[in-house]
Every structure is written in structure tokens, then in C-alpha cells.
Short mmCIF file of C-alpha atoms in Angstrom, two decimals:
data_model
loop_
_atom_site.label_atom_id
_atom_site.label_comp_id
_atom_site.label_asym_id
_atom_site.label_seq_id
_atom_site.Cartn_x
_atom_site.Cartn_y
_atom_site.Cartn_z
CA UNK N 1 129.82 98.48 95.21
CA UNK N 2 128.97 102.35 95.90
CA UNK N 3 131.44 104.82 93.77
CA UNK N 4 130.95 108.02 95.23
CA UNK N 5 133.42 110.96 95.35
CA UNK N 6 133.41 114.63 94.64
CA UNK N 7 134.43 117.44 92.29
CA UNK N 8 138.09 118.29 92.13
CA UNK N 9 140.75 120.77 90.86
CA UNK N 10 142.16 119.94 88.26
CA UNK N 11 145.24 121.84 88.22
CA UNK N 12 147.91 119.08 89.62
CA UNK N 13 146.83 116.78 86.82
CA UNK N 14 145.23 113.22 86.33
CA UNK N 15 147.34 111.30 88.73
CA UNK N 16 147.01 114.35 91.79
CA UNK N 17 143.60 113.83 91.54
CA UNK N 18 143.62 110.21 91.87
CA UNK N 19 145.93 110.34 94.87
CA UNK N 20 143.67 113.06 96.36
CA UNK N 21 140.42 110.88 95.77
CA UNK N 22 142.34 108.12 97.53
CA UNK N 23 142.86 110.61 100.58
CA UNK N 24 139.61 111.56 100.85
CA UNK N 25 138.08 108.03 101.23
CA UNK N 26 136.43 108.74 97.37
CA UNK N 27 136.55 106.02 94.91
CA UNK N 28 135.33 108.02 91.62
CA UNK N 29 135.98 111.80 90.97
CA UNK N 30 134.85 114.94 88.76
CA UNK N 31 136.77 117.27 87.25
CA UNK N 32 136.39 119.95 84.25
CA UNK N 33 138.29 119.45 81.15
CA UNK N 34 138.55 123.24 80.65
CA UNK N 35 138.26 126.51 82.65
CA UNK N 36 134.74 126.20 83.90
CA UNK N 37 133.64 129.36 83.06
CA UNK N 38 136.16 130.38 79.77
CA UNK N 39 137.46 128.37 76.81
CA UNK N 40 140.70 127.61 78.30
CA UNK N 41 142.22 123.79 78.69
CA UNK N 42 145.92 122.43 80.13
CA UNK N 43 148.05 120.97 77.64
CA UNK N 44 147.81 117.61 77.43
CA UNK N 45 150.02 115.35 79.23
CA UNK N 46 150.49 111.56 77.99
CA UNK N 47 152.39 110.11 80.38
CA UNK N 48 150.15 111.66 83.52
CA UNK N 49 147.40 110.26 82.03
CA UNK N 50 148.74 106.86 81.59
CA UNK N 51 150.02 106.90 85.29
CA UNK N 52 146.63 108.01 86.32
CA UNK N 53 144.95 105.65 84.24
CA UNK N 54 146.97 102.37 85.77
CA UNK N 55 146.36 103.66 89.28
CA UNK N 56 142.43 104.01 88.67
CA UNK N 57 142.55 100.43 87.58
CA UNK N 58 145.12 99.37 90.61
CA UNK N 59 142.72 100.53 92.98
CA UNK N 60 139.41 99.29 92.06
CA UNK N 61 138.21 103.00 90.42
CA UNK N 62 134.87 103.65 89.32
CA UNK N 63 134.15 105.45 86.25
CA UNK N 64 135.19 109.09 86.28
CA UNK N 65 132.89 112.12 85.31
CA UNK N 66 134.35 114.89 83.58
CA UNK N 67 132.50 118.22 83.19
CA UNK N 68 132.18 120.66 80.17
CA UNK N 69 132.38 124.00 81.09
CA UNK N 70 129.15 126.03 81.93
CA UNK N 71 129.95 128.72 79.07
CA UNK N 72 129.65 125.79 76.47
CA UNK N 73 126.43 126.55 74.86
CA UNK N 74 125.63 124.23 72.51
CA UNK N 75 122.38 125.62 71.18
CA UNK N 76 122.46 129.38 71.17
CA UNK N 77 121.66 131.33 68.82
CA UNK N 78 124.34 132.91 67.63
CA UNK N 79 125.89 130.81 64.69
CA UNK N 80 129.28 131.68 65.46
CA UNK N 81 129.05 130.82 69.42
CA UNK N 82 127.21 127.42 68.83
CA UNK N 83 130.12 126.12 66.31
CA UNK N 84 132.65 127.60 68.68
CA UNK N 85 131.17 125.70 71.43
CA UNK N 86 130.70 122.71 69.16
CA UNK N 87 134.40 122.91 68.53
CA UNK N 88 135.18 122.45 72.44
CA UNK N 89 132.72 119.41 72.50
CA UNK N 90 134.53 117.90 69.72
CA UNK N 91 137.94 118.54 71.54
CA UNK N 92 136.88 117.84 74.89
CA UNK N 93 135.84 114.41 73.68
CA UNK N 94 139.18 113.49 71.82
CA UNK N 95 141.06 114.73 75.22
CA UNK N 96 139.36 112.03 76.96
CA UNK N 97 140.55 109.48 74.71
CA UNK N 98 143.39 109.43 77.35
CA UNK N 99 141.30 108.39 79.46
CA UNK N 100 139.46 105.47 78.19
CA UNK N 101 136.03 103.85 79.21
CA UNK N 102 135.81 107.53 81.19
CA UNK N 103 132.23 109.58 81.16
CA UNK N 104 131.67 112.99 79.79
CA UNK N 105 128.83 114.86 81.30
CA UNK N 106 127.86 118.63 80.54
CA UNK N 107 124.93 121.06 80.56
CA UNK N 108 122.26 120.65 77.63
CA UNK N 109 122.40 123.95 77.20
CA UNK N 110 119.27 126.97 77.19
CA UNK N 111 117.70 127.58 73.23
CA UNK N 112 117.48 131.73 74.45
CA UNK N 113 114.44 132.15 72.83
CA UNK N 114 114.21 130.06 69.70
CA UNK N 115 112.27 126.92 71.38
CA UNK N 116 112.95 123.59 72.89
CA UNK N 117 112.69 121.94 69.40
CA UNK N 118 115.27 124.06 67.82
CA UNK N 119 117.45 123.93 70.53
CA UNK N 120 117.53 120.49 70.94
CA UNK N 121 118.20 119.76 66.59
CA UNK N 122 121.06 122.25 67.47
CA UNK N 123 122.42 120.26 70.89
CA UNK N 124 121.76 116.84 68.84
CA UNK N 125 123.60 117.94 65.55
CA UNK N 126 126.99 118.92 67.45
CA UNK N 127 126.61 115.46 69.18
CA UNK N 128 126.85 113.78 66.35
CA UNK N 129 129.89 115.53 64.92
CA UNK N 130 131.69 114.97 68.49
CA UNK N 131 130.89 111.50 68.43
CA UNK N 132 131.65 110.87 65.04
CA UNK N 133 135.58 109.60 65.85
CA UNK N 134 134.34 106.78 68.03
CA UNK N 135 136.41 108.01 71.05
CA UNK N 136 136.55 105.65 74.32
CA UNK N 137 134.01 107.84 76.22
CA UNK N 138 130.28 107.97 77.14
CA UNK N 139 128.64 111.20 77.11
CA UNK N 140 126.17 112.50 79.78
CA UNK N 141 123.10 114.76 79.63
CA UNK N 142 122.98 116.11 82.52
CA UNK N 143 119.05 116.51 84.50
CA UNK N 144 118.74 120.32 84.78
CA UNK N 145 116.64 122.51 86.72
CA UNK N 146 114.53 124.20 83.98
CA UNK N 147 115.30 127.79 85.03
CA UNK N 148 115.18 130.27 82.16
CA UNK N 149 115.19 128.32 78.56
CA UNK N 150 117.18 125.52 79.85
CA UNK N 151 117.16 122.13 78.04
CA UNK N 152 116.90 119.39 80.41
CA UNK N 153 114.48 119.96 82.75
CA UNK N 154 112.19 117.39 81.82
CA UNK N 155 113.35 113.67 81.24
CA UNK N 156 111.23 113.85 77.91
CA UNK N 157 113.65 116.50 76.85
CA UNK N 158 116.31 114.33 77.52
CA UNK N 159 115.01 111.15 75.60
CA UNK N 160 114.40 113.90 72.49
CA UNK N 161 118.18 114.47 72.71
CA UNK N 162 118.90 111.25 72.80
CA UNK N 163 116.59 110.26 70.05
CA UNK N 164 118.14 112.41 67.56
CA UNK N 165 121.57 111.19 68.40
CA UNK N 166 120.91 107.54 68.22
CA UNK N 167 123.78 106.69 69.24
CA UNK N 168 124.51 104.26 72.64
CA UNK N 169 127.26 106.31 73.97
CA UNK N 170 124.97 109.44 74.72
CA UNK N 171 123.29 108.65 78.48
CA UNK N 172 122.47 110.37 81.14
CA UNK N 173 123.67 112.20 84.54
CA UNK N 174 120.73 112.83 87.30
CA UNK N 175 121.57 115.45 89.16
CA UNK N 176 119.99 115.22 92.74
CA UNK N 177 119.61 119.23 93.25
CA UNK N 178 118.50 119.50 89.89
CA UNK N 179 115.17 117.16 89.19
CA UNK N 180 114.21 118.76 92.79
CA UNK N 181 114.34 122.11 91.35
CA UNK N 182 112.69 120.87 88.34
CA UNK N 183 109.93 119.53 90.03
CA UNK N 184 110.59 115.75 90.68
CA UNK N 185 109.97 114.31 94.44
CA UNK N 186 113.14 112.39 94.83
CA UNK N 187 112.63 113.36 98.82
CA UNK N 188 109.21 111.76 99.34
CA UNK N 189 108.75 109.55 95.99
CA UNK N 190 112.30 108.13 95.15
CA UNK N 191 110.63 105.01 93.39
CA UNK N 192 108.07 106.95 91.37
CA UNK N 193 110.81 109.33 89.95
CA UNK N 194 112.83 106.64 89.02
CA UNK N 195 109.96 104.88 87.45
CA UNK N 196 109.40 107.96 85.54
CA UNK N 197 112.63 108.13 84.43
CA UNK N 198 112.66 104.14 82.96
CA UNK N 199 109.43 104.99 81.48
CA UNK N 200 110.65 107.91 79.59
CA UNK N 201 114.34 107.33 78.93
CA UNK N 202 115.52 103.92 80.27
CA UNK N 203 117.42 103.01 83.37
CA UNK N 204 119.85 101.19 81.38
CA UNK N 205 120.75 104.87 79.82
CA UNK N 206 121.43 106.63 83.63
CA UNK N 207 125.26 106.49 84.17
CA UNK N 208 126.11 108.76 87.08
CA UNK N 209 124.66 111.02 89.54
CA UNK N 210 125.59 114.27 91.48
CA UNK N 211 124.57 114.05 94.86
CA UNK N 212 123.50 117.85 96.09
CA UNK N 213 120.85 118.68 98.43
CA UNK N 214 118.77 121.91 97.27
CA UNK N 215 118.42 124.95 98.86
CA UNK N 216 114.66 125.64 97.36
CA UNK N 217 111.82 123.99 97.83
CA UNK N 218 110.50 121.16 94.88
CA UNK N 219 109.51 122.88 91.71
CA UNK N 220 111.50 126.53 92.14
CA UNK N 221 113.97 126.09 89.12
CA UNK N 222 116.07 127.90 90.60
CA UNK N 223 119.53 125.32 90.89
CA UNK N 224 121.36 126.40 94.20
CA UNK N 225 122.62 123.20 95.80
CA UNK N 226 123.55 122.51 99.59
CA UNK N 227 125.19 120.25 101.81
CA UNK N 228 123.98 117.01 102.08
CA UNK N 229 121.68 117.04 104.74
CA UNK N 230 121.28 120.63 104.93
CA UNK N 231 118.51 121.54 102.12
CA UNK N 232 114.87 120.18 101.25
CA UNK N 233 116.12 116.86 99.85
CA UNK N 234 117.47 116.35 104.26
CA UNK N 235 119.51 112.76 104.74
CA UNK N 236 116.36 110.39 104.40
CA UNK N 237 116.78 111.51 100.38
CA UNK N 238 120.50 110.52 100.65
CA UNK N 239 119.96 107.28 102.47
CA UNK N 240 117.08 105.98 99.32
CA UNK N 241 119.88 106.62 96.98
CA UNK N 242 123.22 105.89 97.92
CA UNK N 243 121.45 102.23 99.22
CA UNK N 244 118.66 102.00 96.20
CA UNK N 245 119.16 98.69 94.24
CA UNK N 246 118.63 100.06 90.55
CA UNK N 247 121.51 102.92 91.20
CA UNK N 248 123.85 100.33 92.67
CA UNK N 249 127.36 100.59 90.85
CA UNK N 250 126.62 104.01 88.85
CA UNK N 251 129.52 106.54 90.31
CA UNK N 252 127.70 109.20 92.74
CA UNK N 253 129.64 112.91 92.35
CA UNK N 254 129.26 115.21 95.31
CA UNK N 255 128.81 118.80 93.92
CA UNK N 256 127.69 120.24 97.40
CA UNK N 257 129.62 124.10 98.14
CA UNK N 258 132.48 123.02 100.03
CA UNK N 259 136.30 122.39 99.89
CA UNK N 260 137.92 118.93 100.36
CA UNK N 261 137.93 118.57 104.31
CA UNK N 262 134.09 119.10 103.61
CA UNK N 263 133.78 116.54 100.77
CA UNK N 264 136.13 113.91 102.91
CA UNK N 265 133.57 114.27 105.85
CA UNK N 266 130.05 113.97 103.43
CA UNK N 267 131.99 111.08 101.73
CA UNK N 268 132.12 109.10 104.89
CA UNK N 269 128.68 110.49 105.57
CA UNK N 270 127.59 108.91 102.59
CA UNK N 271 128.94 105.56 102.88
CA UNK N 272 127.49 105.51 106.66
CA UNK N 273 124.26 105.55 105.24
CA UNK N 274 124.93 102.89 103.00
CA UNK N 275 124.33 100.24 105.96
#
């Protein structure tokens, strides 16, 4: 079974979005728990979430991804910033106890400065205060591109995160665009990356994927994604991995600059290339 499905708005609540994945052919979704690029979250809504939640399960869902918002920097250096954003991870997380069994991906974060080793003690401490409750949700790292002081652009970055943690419900989201920009040849050398990756971190610890196409060439870390089909990464890249054995079952997000009629026509794209 292939979950793939896109990013939406999540303004109409849980159970809007499910009935506009259903529209759109998707059979997973994205959304971000928070204004994107503020502080800001909707109040909570039991009863949507519960209606949302039986309808995922009614029609054969796979896992959702929420997002953390971009401005939640969870190993800057301010003191003040890092526990505010901290304090969003920890809330974000007990939000999605609504939503049980659900994933929780967001940006590492970028050290500004102070080193990948002190950024990623910072990023691995507020992980395990977030996690500490034992809410029902898997957290992703997501794959970055490496621009600027980024964490994440290197899978061994990722598997020092995770190391810190130590805990099973921290995995991982690969972000097509991203290991591209980073300087991974997903186009050319699908099997070798994904070796990598096992080698490094673990298959068994890859939950989800966004599915963009890049609009630089390998190695630019630079993080501007395009249609599918449309970048560096072309369809061939999309073919390998929406029909590659090992990524069978994880939910595929679509991430690509568009609005839904777009994402409703690379969703059937997608699943074309799936025979």
C-alpha cells in the first residue's frame, strides 16, 4: 500500500482535512500544528478530533505528518528563545495526543554559530523533556539541506540526535528536495543513498517522506523545491521511490509549490507511476 498525500490548511479543522484528502485522491496528509511562521495554535477541539480520528480509521488512513513551525528553533542561542521554543515542542506534542499513533515531524533546527555538537545537546535535551509524558506520537527529524548552520544535513547528524535521545519514538522524515540539496544522489543512486542511510541510522527508524523535486542542482544547499517532475530530481527519481520495496507503506507528503488542484493532479501522477 502507497500513502501519499500533500500539505494542507489547517484552518477548517481535523475532519475538513480528512474530507479534503479524500477529494483529492490522497490517503495521508500534512498539516502544521501552529502558525508556520509565528507561535500561534487553534484551540483545541475534542470532538473534531475524535470525528476525524474515526474517519481516518474508516477509510483505510495512513499515518498523518504534522509539522512544527519553521520559527521553532530548538537550538539557538539565545536561552530565552530555545526554552520558548522548547515550550511549543512540549505543547505541540500533548496536542497530538488527540490524535493518536499520528507522526510529528519538524526542522532540527541551525546552532547560529555555537557548533553542531552544541546544537545538537541543545535539540536532544528539549526532546527529552517533550517526550517525557509518553504521548501517542512519533517524532520526526526531518533530512535538511545543510544551508547556513543547519542541523540535519548529514544522516550522521541525525543518528547523533537520535543517540542522545534514546528513545524509539524519535525517527526520521527524508525529505526528497532536501538530501538533493545536501548532496545525496537520490536521482542517479536511489539504492546507495538508502544504503547509506541503513548504515548510518537504520531503515527501521525512516517513517515518512516529502516528495519535492529541487530546483538546484545536487550539493547547492540551497532548499527550493519544485514540482514533481519539473526540477533535477525529473520523474525517473519519483518512479524509484513511490515503487521502491524498502519505502513501501511509509506515508509520502507532497510539499511541491502549488495549491490543491495541483496536489490532486501530482497525486494521481504519483500513483501512475506506481505500476
Amino acid at each position: 500500500m502507497r500513502y501519499i498525500g500533500c500539505h494542507l490548511s489547517s484552518s477548517g479543522g481535523y475532519l475538513e482535512m480528512v474530507k479534503t484528502a479524500e477529494k483529492i485522491g490522497a490517503n495521508t496528509f500534512a498539516y502544521f500544528t501552529r502558525n508556520p511562521r509565528g507561535s500561534k495554535a487553534k484551540q483545541e477541539d475534542s470532538a473534531d478530533a475524535a470525528a476525524a480520528m474515526a474517519r481516518l480509521r474508516e477509510m483505510g488512513f495512513g499515518r498523518l505528518v504534522a509539522h512544527g513551525a519553521y520559527t521553532m528553533n530548538l537550538c539557538t542561542a539565545d536561552p530565552e528563545a530555545r526554552a520558548f521554543a522548547c515550550d511549543v515542542l512540549c505543547d505541540d506534542l500533548r496536542r497530538m495526543a488527540a490524535l493518536p499513533g499520528q507522526s510529528y515531524n519538524f526542522h532540527p533546527g541551525s546552532h547560529v554559530g555555537q557548533g553542531a555538537q552544541a546544537g545538537i545537546g541543545y535539540i536532544a535535551v528539549a526532546l527529552k523533556k517533550a517526550l517525557e509524558p509518553g504521548y501517542p506520537v512519533t517524532v520526526l527529524l526531518e533530512t535538511m539541506a545543510g544551508k547556513g548552520s543547519e542541523i540535519g544535513g548529514t544522516f550522521e547528524e541525525l543518528k547523533a540526535i537520535l543517540d542522545a535521545v534514546g528513545s524509539d519514538q524519535v525517527g526520521v522524515c527524508l525529505d526528497t528536495c532536501h538530501v538533493w540539496d545536501a548532496g545525496y544522489d537520490i536521482a542517479h543512486d536511489l539504492n546507495g543513498v538508502l544504503a547509506e542511510f541503513d548504515r548510518v541510522i537504520g531503515l527501521d527508524r525512516l517513517y515518512a517522506l516529502h516528495l519535492n523535486d529541487s530546483k538546484n542542482p545536487m550539493g547547492s544547499h540551497k532548499d527550493r523545491h519544485a514540482c514533481i517532475g519539473q526540477g533535477y530530481l525529473g520523474l525517473n527519481t519519483f518512479r524509484a521511490v513511490v515503487t521502491h520495496p524498502a519505502l513501501a507503506g511509509k506515508p509520502m507528503i507532497l510539499e511541491t509549490p502549488n495549491a490543491l488542484p495541483g496536489y490532486e493532479k501530482e497525486i494521481a501522477l504519483l500513483r501512475g507511476l506506481e505500476s
